[in-house]
PDB file of C-alpha atoms in Angstrom:
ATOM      1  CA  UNK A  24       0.000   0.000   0.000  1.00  0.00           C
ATOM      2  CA  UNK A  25       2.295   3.181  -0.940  1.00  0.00           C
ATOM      3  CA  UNK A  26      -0.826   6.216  -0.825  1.00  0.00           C
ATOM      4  CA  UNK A  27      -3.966   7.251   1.106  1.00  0.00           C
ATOM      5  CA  UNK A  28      -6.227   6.404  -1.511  1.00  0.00           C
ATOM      6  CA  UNK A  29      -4.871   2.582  -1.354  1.00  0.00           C
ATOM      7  CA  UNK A  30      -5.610   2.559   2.402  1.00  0.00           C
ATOM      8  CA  UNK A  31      -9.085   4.008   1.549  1.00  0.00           C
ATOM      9  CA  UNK A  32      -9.772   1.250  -0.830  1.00  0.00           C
ATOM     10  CA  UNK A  33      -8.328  -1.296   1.101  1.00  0.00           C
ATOM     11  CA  UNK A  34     -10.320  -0.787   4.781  1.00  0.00           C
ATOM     12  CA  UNK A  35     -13.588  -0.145   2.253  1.00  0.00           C
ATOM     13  CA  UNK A  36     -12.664  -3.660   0.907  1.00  0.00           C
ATOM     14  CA  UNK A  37     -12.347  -5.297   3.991  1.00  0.00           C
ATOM     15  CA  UNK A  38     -15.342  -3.814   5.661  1.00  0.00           C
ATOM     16  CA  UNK A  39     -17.220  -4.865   3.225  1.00  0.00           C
ATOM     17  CA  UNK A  40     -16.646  -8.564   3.701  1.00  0.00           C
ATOM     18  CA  UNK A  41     -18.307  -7.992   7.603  1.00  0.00           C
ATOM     19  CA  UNK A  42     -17.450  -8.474  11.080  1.00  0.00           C
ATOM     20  CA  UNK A  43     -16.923 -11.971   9.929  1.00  0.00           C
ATOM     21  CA  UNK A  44     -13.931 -11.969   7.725  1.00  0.00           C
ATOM     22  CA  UNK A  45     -10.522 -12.538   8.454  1.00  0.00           C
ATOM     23  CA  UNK A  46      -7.333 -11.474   7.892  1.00  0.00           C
ATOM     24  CA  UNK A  47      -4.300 -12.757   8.566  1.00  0.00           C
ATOM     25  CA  UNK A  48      -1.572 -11.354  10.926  1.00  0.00           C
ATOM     26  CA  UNK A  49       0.865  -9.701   8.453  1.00  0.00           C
ATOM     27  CA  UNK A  50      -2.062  -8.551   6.594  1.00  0.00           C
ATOM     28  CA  UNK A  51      -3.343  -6.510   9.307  1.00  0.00           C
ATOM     29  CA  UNK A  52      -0.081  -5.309  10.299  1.00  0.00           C
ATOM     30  CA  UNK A  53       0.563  -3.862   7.322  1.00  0.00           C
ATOM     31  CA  UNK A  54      -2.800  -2.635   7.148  1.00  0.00           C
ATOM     32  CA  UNK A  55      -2.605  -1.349  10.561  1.00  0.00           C
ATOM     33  CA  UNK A  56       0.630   0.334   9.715  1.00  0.00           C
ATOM     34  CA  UNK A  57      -0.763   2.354   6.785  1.00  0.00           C
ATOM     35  CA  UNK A  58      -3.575   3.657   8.304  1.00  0.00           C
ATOM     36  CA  UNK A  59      -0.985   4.920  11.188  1.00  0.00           C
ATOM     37  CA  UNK A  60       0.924   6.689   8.754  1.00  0.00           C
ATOM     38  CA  UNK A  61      -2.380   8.083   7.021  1.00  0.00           C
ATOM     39  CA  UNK A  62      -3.454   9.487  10.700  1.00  0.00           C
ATOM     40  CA  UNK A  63       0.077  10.886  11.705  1.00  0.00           C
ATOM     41  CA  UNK A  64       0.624  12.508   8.802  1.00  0.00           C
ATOM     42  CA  UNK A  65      -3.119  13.909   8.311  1.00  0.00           C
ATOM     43  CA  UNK A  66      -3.233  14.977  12.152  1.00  0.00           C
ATOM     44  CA  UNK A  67      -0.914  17.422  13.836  1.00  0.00           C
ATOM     45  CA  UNK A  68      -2.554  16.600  17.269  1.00  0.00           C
ATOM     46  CA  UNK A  69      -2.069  13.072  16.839  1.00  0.00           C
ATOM     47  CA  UNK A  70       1.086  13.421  15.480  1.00  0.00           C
ATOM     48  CA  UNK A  71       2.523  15.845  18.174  1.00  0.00           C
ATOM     49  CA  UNK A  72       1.272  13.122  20.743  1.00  0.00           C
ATOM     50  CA  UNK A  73       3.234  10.133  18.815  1.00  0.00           C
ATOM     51  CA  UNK A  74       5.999  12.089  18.291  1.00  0.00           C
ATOM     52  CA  UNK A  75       6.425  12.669  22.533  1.00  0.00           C
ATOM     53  CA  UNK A  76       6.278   8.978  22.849  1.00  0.00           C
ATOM     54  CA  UNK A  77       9.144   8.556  20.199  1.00  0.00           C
ATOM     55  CA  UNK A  78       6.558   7.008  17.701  1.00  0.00           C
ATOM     56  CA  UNK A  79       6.740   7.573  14.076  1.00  0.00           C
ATOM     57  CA  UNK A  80       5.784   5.364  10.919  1.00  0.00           C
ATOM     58  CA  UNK A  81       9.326   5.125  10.055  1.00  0.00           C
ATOM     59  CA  UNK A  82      10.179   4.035  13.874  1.00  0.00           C
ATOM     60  CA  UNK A  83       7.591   1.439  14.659  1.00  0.00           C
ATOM     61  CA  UNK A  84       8.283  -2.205  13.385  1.00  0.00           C
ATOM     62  CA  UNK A  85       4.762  -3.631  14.425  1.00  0.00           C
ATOM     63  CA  UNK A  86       0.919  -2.446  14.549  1.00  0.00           C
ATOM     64  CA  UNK A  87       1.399  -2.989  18.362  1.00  0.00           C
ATOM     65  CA  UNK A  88       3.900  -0.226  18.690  1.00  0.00           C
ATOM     66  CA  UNK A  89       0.942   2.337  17.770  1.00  0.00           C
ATOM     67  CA  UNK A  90       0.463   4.735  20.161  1.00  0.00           C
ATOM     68  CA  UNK A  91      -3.246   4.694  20.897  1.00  0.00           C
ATOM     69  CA  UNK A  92      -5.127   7.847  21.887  1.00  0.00           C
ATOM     70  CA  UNK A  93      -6.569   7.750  25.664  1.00  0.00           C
ATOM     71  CA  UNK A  94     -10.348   8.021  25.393  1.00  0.00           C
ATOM     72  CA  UNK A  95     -10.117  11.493  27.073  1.00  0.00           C
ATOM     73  CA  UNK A  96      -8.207  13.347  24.286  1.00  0.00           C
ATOM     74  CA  UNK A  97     -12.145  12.934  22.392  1.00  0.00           C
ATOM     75  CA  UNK A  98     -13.494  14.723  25.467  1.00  0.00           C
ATOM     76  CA  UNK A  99     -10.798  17.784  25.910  1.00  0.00           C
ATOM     77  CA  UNK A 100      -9.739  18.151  22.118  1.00  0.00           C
ATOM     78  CA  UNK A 101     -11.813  19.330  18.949  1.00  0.00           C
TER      79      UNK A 101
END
């Protein structure tokens, strides 16, 4: 997946298929990893808070290294 439009098409895809399809583990973490780099480039806030936890796309080496955003950053922030 090299651009955003390949990300797009490929969670579109997948969703498609329902909460029943699969998809194996380098599939998703590859999938995962694309859709990081879509979000930290596309969002300075997000990006500001990856980039304090010494997370970038070209740092991380699996999905699990994402930093997720604490459930209280959708309550505070815009």
């Amino acid at each position: 997946m090299s651009d955003a439009v390949d990300v797009a098409d490929e969670l579109r895809r997948l969703m498609a298929l329902g909460a029943g399809a699969s998809l194996d583990d380098p599939g998703f973490d590859r999938l995962a990893r694309a859709v990081f780099a879509r979000q930290y480039e596309g969002c300075e806030p997000y990006r500001k808070f990856c980039e304090r936890r010494g997370k970038t796309p070209a740092t991380i080496s699996l999905w699990r290294e994402i930093p997720a955003v604490p459930t209280q950053a959708f309550k505070e922030l815009d």
